[in-house]
CSV table of C-alpha atoms in Angstrom, one decimal:
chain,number,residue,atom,x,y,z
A,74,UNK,CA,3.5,50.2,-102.8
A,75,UNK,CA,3.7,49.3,-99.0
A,76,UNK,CA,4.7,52.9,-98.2
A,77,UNK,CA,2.4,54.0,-100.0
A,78,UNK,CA,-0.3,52.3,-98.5
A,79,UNK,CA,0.5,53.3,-95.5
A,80,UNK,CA,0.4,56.6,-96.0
A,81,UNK,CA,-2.9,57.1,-97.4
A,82,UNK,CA,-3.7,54.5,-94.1
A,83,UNK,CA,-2.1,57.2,-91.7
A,84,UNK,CA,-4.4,60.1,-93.5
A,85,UNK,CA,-7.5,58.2,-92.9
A,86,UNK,CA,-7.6,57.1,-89.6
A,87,UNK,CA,-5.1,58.8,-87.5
A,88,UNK,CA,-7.2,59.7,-84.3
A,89,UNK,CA,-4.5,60.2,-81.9
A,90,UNK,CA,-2.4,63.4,-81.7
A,91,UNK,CA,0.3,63.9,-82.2
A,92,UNK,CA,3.8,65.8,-80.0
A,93,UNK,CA,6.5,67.6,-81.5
A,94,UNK,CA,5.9,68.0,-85.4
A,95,UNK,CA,8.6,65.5,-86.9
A,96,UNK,CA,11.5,66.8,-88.4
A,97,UNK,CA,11.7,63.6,-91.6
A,98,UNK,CA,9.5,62.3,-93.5
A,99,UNK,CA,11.0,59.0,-92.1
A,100,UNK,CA,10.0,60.1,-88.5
A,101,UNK,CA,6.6,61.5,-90.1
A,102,UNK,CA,5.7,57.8,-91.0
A,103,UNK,CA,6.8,56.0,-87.7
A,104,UNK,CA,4.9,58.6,-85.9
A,105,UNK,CA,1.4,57.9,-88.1
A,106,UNK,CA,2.1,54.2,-87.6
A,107,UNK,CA,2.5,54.1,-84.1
A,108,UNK,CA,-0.8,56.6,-83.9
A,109,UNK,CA,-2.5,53.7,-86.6
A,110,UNK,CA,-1.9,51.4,-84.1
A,111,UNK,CA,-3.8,53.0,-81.7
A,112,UNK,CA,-6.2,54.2,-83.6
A,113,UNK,CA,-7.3,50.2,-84.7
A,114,UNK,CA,-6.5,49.4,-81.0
A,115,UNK,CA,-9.7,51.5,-80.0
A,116,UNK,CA,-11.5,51.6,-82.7
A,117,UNK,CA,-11.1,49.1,-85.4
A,118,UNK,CA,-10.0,45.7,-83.4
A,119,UNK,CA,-10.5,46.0,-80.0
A,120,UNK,CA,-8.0,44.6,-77.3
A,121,UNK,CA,-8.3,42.2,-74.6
A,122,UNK,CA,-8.4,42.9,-71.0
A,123,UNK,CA,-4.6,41.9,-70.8
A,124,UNK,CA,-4.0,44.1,-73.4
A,125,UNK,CA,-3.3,41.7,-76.2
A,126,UNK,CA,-5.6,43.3,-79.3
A,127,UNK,CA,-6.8,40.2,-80.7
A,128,UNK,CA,-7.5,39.5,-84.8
A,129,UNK,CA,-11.2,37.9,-83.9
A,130,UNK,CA,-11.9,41.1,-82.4
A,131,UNK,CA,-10.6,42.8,-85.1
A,132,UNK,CA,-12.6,40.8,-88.1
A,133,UNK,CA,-15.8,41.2,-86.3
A,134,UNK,CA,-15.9,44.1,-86.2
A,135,UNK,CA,-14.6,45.4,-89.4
A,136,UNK,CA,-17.4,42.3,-90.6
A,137,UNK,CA,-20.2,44.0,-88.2
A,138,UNK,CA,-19.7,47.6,-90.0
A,139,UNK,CA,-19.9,46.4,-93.1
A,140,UNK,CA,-22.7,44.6,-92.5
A,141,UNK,CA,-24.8,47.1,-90.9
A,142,UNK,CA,-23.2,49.7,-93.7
A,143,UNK,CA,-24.3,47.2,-96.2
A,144,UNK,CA,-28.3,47.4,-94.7
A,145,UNK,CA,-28.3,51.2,-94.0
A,146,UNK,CA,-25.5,52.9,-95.8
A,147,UNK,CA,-26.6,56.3,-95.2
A,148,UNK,CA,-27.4,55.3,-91.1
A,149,UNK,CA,-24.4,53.2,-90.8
A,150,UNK,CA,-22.0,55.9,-92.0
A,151,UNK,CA,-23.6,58.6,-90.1
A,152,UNK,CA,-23.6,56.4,-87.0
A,153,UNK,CA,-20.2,55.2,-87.0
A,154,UNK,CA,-18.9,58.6,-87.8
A,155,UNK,CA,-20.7,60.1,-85.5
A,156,UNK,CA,-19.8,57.6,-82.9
A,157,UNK,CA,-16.2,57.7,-83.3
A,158,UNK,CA,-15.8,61.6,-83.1
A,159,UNK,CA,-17.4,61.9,-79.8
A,160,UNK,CA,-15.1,59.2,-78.7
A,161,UNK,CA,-11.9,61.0,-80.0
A,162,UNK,CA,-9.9,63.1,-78.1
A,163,UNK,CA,-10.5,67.0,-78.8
A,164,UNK,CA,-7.5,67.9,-80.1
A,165,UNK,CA,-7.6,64.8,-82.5
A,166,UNK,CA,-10.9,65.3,-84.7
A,167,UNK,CA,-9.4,67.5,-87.6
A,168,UNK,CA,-7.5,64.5,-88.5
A,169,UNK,CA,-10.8,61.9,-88.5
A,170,UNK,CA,-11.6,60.5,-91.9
A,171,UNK,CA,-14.6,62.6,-93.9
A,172,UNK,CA,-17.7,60.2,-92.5
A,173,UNK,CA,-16.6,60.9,-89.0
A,174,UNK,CA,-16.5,65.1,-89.6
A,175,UNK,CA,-19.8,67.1,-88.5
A,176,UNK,CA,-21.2,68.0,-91.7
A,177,UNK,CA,-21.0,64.7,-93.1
A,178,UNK,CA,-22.4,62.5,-90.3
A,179,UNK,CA,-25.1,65.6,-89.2
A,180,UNK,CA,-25.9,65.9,-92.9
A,181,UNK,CA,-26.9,62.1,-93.1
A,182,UNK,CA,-28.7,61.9,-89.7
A,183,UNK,CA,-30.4,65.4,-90.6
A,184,UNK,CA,-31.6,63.6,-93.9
A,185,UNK,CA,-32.4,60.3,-91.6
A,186,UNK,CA,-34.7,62.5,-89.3
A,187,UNK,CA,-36.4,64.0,-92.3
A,188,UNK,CA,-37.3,60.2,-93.7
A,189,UNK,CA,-38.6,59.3,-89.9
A,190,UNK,CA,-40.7,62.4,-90.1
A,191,UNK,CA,-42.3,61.3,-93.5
A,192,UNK,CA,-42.7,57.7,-91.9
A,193,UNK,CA,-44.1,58.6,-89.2
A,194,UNK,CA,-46.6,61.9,-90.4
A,195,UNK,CA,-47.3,60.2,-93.5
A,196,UNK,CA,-49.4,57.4,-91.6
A,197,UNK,CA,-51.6,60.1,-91.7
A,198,UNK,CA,-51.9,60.3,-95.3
A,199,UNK,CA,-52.8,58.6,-98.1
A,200,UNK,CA,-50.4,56.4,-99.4
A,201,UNK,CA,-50.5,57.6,-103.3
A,202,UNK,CA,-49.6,61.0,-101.5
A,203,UNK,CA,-46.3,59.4,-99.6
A,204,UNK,CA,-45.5,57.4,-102.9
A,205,UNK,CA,-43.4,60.1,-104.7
A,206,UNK,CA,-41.3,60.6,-101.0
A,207,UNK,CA,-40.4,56.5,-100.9
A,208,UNK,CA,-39.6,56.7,-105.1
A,209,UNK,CA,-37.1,59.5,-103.7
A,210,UNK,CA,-35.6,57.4,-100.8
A,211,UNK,CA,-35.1,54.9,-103.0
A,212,UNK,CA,-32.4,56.6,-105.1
A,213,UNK,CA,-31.2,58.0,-102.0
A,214,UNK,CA,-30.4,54.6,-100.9
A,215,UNK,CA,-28.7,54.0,-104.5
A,216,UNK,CA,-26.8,57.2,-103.8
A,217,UNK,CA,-25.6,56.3,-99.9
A,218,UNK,CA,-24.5,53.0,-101.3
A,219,UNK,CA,-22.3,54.1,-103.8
A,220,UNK,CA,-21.1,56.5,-101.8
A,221,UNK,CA,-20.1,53.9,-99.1
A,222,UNK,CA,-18.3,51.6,-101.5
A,223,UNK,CA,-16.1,53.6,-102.6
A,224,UNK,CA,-15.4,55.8,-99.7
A,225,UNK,CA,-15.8,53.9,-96.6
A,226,UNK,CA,-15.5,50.0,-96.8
A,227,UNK,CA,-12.2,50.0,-98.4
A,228,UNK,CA,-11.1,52.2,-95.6
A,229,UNK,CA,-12.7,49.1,-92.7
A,230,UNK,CA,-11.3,46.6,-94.9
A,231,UNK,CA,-7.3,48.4,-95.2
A,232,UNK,CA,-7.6,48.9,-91.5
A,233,UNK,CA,-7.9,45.3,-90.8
A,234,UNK,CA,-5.4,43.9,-93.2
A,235,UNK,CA,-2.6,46.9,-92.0
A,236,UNK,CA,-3.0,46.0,-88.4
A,237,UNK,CA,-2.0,42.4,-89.3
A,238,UNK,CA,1.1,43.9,-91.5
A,239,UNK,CA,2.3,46.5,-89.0
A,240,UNK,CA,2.3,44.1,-85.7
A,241,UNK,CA,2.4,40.3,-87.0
A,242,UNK,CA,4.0,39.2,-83.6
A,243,UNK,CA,1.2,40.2,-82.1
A,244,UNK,CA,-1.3,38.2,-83.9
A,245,UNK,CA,1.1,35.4,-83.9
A,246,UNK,CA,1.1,35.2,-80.5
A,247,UNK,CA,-2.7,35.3,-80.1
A,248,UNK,CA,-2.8,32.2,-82.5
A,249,UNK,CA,0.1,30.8,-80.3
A,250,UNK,CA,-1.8,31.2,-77.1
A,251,UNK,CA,-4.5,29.5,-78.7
A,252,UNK,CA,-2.9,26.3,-80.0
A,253,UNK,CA,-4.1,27.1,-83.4
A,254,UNK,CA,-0.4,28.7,-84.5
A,255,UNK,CA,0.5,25.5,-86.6
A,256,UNK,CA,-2.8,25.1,-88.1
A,257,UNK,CA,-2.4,25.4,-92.2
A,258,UNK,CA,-5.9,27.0,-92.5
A,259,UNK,CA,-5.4,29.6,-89.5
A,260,UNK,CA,-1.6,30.5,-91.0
A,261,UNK,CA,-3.7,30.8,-94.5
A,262,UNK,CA,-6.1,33.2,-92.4
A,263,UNK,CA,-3.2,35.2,-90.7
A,264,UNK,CA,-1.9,35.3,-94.4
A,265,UNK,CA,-4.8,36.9,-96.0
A,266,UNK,CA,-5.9,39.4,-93.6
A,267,UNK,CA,-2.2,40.9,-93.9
A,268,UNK,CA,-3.1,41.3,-97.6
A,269,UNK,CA,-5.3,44.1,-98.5
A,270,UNK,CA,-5.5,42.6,-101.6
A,271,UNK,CA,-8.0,39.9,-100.3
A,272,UNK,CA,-9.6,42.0,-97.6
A,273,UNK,CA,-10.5,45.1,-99.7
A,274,UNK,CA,-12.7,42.7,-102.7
A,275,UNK,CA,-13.9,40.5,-99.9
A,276,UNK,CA,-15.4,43.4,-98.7
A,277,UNK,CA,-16.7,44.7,-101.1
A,278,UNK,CA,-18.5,41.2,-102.0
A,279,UNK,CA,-19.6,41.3,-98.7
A,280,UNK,CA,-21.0,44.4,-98.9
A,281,UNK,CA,-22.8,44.2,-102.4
A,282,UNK,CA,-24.6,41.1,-101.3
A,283,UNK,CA,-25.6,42.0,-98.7
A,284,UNK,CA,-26.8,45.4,-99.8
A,285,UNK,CA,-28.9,44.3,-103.0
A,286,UNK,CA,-30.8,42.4,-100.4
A,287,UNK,CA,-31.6,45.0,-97.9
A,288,UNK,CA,-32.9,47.5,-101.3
A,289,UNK,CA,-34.8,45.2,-102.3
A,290,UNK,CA,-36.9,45.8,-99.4
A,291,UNK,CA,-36.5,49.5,-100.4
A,292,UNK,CA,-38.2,48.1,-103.6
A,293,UNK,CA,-41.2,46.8,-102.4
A,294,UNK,CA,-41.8,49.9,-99.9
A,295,UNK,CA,-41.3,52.1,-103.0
A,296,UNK,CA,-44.1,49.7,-105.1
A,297,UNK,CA,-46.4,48.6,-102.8
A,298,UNK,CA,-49.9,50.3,-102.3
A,299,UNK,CA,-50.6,49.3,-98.9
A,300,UNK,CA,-49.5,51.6,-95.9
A,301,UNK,CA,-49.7,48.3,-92.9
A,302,UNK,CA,-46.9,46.9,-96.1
A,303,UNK,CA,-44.4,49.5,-95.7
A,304,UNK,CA,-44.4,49.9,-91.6
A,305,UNK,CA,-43.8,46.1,-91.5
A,306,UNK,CA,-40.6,45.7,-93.7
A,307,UNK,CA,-39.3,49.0,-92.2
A,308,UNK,CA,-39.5,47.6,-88.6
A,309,UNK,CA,-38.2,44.4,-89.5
A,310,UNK,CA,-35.1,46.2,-90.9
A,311,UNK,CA,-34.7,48.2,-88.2
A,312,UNK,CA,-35.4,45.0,-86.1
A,313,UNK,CA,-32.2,43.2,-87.9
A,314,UNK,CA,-30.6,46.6,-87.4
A,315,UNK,CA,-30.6,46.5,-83.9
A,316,UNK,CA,-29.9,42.8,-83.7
A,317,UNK,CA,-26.7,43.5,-85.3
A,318,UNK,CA,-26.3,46.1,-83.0
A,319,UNK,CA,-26.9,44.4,-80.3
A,320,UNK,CA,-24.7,41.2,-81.2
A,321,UNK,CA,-21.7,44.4,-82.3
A,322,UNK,CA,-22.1,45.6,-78.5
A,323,UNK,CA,-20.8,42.1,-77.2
A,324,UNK,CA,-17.7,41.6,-79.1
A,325,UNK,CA,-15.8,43.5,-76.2
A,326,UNK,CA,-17.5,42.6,-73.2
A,327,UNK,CA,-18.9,38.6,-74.4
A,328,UNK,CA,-17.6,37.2,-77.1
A,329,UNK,CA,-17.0,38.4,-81.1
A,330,UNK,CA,-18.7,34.7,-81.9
A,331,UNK,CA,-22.1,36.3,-82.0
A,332,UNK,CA,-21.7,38.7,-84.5
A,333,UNK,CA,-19.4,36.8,-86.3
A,334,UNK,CA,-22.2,33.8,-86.9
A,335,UNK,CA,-25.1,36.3,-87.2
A,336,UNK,CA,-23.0,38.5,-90.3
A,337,UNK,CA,-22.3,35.2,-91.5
A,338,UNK,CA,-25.9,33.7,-91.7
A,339,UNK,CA,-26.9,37.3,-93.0
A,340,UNK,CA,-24.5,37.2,-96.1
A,341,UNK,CA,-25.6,33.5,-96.8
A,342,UNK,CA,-29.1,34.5,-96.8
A,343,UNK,CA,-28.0,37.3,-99.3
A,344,UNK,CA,-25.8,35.2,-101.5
A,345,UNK,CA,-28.8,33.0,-102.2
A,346,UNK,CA,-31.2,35.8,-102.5
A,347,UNK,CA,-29.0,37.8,-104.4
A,348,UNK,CA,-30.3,36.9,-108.3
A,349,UNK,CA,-33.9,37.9,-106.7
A,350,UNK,CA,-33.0,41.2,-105.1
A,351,UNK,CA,-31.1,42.0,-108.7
A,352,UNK,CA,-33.7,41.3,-110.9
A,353,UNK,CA,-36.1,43.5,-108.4
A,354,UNK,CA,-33.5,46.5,-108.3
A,355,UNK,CA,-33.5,46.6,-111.9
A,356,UNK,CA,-37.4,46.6,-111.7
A,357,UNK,CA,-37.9,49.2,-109.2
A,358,UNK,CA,-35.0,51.4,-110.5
A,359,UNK,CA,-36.7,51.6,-114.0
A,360,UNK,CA,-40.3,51.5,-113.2
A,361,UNK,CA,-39.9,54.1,-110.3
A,362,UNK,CA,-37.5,56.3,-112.8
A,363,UNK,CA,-40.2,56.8,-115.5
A,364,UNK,CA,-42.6,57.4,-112.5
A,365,UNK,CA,-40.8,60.2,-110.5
A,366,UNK,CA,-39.4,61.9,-113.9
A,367,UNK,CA,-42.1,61.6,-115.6
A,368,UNK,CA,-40.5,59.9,-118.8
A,369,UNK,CA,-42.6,59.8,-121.9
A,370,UNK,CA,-42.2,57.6,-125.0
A,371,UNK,CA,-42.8,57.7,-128.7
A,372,UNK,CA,-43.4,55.5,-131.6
A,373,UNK,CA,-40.6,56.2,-133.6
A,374,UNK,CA,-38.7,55.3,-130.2
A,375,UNK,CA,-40.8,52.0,-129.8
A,376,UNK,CA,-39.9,51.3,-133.8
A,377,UNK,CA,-36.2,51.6,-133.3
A,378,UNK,CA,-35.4,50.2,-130.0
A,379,UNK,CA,-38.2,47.6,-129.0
A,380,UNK,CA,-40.8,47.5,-126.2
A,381,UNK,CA,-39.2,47.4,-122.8
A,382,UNK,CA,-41.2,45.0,-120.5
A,383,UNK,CA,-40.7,42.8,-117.3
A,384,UNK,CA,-42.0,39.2,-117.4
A,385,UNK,CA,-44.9,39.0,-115.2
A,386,UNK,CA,-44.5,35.5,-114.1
A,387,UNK,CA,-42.0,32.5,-115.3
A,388,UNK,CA,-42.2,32.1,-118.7
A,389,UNK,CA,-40.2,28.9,-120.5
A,390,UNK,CA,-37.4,29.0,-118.0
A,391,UNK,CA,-36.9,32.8,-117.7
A,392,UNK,CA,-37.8,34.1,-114.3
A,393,UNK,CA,-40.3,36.8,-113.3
A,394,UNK,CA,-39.2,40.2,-113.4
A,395,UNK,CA,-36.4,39.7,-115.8
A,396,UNK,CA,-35.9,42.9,-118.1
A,397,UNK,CA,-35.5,42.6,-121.5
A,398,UNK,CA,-37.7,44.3,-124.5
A,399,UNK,CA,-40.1,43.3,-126.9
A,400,UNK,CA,-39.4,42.8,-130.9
A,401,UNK,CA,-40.8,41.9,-133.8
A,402,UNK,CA,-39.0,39.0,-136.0
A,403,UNK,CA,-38.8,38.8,-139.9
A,404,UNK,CA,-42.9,37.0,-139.7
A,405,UNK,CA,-44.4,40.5,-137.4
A,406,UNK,CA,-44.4,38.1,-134.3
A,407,UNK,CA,-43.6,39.1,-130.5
A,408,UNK,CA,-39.9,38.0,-129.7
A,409,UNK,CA,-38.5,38.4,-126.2
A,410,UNK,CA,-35.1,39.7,-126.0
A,411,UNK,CA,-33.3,39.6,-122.6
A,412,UNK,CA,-29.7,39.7,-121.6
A,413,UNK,CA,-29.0,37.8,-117.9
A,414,UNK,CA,-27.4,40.1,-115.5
A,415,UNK,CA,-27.9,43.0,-118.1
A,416,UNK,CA,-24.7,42.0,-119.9
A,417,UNK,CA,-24.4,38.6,-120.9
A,418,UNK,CA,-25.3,37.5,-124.6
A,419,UNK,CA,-28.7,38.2,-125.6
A,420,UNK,CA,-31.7,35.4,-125.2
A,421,UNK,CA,-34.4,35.0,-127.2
A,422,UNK,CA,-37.8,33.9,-126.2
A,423,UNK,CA,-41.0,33.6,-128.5
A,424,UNK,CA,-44.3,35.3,-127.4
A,425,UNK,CA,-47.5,33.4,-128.1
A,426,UNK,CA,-48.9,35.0,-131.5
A,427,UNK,CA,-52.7,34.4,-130.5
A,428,UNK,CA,-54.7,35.9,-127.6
A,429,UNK,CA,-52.4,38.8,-126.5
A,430,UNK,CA,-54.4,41.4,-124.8
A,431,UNK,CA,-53.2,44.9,-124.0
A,432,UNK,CA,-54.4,46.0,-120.4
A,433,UNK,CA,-54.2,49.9,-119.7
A,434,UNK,CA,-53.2,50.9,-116.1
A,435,UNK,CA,-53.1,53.6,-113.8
A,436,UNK,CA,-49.2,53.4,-113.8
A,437,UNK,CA,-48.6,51.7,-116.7
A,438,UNK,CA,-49.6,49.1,-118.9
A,439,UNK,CA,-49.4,45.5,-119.4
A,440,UNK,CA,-49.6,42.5,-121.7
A,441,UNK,CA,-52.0,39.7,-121.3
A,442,UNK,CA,-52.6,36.4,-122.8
A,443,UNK,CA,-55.4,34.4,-123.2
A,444,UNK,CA,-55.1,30.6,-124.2
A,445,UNK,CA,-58.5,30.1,-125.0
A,446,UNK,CA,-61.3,33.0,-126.5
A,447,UNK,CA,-63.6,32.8,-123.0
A,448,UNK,CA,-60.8,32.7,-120.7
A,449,UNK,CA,-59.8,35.3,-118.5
A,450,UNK,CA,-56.6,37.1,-120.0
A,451,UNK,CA,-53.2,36.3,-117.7
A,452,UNK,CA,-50.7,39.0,-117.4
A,453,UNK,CA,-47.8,37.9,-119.2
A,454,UNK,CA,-45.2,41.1,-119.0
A,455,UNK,CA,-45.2,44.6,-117.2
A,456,UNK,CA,-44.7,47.5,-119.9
A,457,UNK,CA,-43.0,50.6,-118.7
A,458,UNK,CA,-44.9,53.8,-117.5
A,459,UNK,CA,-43.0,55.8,-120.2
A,460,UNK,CA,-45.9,53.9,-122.6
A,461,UNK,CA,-49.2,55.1,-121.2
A,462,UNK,CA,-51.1,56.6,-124.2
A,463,UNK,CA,-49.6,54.4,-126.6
A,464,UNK,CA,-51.3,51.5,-125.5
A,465,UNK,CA,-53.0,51.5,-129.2
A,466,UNK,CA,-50.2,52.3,-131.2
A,467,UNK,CA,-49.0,49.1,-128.9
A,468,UNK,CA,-51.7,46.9,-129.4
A,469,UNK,CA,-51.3,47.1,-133.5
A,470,UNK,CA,-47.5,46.5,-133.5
A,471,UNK,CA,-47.9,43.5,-131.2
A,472,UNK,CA,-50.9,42.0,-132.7
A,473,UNK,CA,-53.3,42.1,-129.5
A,474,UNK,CA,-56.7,41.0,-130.1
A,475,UNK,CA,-58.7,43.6,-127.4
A,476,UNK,CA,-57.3,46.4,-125.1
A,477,UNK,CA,-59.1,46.2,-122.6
A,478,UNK,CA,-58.7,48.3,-118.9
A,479,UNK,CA,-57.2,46.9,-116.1
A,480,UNK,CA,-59.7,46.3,-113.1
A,481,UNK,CA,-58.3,49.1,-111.4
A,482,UNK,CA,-59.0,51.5,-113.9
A,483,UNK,CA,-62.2,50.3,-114.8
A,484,UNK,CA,-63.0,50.6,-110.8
A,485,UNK,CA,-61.5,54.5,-110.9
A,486,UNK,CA,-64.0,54.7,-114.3
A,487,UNK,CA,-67.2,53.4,-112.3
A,488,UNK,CA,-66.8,56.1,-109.8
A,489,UNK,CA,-66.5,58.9,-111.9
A,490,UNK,CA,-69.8,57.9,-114.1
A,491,UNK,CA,-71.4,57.5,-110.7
A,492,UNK,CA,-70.5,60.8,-109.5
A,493,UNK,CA,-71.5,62.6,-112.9
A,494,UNK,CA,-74.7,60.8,-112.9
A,495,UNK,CA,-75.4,61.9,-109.4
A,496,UNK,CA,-74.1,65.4,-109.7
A,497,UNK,CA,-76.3,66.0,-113.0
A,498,UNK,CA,-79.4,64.3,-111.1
A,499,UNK,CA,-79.0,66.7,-108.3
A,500,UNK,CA,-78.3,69.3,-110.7
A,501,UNK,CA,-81.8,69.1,-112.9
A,502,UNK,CA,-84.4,70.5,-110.5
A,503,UNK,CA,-81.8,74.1,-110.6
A,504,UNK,CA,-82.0,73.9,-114.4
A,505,UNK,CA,-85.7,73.3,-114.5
């Protein structure tokens, strides 16, 4: 297993080059060690003045990439590949792992620069126009991120965990020069970053958290309608981007405390956050998907499989935005069927028989309540855009009272009567 690993180790990040071609396979694997060694020396954990390479070093910033990965995966990639083959020697880059060859990294910061361009032209623009361009980025961001966990952080996380099982001695004797050698929990530490057994699914956690957090801001660019919306999320992600950055920068030259404590307040924030930003991917990923492909439903469909629907607000202890669909029980009435975290078994909640309204919208439609005859109806779930012009149909099976226009709609409808009743004004003196 060990050899194993370190072969597929030695393919990955062997920067340095190597002499005379090796004449064993025994001498092939001492040669890719000692060049792993370097390798995580420069590039993965640093090394003190004296020349000690140092394990703090070395978890910050294998904890900074995947951090800044985690908010950017398509940036982050491209920018530490791109970083790390300008800094290896010439002779050296055929050998870098896939992120840090040309046409991946240029790929990603070609597609980077094309995003900045619709950022910054589409300003200019209305936002319905830019809409379809941020429903794109947003699988884009889907894409980069899968791509990342599965190609790249196991890669930081391995290279962190094999520098501790090459060279033990050494990060022994940084723990012995700080009086913390005998300590159970920094022995338990030492322990678990020589195992890539803990280090590769720590990572990963890391990176999941933190990741459903930073797309959920992706999310609300991709939903919202206002333009001044959109250019302040972006800049404060690229404000925490640099931050990181920034804090990254001083683990060689300051301290690796900084980043350590800022990547560690930025994962708490995204553990607690983290049942939000799910319940908001799953909105955005099916709303904008029946948006941008233009997804179309029937009744038959709407028979056999339910009504799918996001509550609207909290609704008897289920939280807003949680997906489920919409059924009818033995008696005709509205049932609310939802599984937590898509998987877990089913819950059942019971929609108010009386006062349902159906609202039509520009996007899609909605379901209202209203608890008393003269009150103003209360949106109670969002329907998906795959139901618009089956709001009727809708209406009958759930038993709504009215279907009524959403105020949006009935604004869009006021305007076009007042332009044909100006246009066929100005038109009658011509006809006469």
């Amino acid at each position: 297993m060990n050899r194993h690993l370190a072969i597929v180790t030695i393919a990955c990040f062997a920067f340095a080059a190597s002499g005379a071609e090796p004449a064993s396979e025994t001498d092939l694997l001492v040669s890719g060690l000692q060049e792993k060694v370097a390798a995580i020396a420069s590039h993965a954990v640093g090394a003190s003045p004296s020349g000690a390479i140092l394990p703090g070093v070395s978890l910050a910033e294998g904890i900074s990439e995947v951090t800044g990965v985690a908010i950017s995966p398509l940036l982050g990639i491209s920018a530490v590949g791109a970083w790390k083959y300008w800094h290896a020697e010439a002779d050296a880059r055929a050998r870098l792992p896939w992120y840090c060859q040309p046409w991946a990294w240029g790929s990603g910061l070609g597609l980077i620069a094309l995003c900045f361009c619709k950022d910054l032209f589409g300003a200019a623009v209305p936002g319905i126009l830019k809409k379809p361009l941020d429903w794109v980025e947003l699988f884009e961001n889907k894409a980069s991120a899968l791509v990342a966990s599965t190609a790249f952080v196991p890669l930081v996380a391995l290279a962190m965990s094999e520098y501790q099982r090459i060279q033990p001695e050494q990060a022994a004797g940084a723990l012995a020069g700080s009086g913390m050698a005998m300590a159970p929990l920094a022995n338990m530490v030492e322990a678990s970053l020589a195992s890539p057994w803990v280090t590769v699914p720590l990572s990963l956690a890391l990176f999941a958290v933190v990741w459903l957090t930073s797309h959920a801001i992706h999310v609300l660019i991709a939903l919202s309608p206002f333009g001044i919306v959109d250019t302040g999320l972006k800049l404060a992600k690229l404000g925490l981007l640099t931050l990181l950055t920034g804090s990254a920068a001083m683990i060689h030259t300051v301290s690796p405390l900084p980043a350590l404590v800022l990547c560690g307040i930025i994962a708490i924030i995204s553990a607690l956050l983290a049942r939000w930003s799910f319940r908001l991917l799953v909105f955005g990923s099916v709303m904008v998907s029946d948006l941008l492909f233009g997804r179309k439903a029937s009744t038959d469909e709407i028979r056999a499989k339910g009504t799918g629907a996001f509550f609207a607000r909290s609704y008897q202890g289920i939280p807003p935005r949680s997906f489920g669909r919409i059924e009818t029980d033995a008696g005709g009435n509205a049932v609310f069927v939802r599984r937590p975290w898509l998987v877990l078994p089913p819950r059942r909640v019971s929609i108010p028989a009386d006062g349902l309204v159906l609202c039509k919208g520009i996007l899609h439609p909605s379901l209202g309540h209203r608890s008393a005859p003269d009150a103003k109806p209360r949106r109670l779930c969002y329907l998906l855009p795959r139901y618009r012009g089956l709001e009727d149909s809708l209406a009958a099976r759930l038993r709504c009272t009215e279907t009524l226009d959403s105020a949006l709609v009935r604004g869009f409808k006021a305007i076009r009567q007042w332009f044909v009743d100006v246009t066929t004004f100005a038109a009658e003196p011509t006809q006469r």
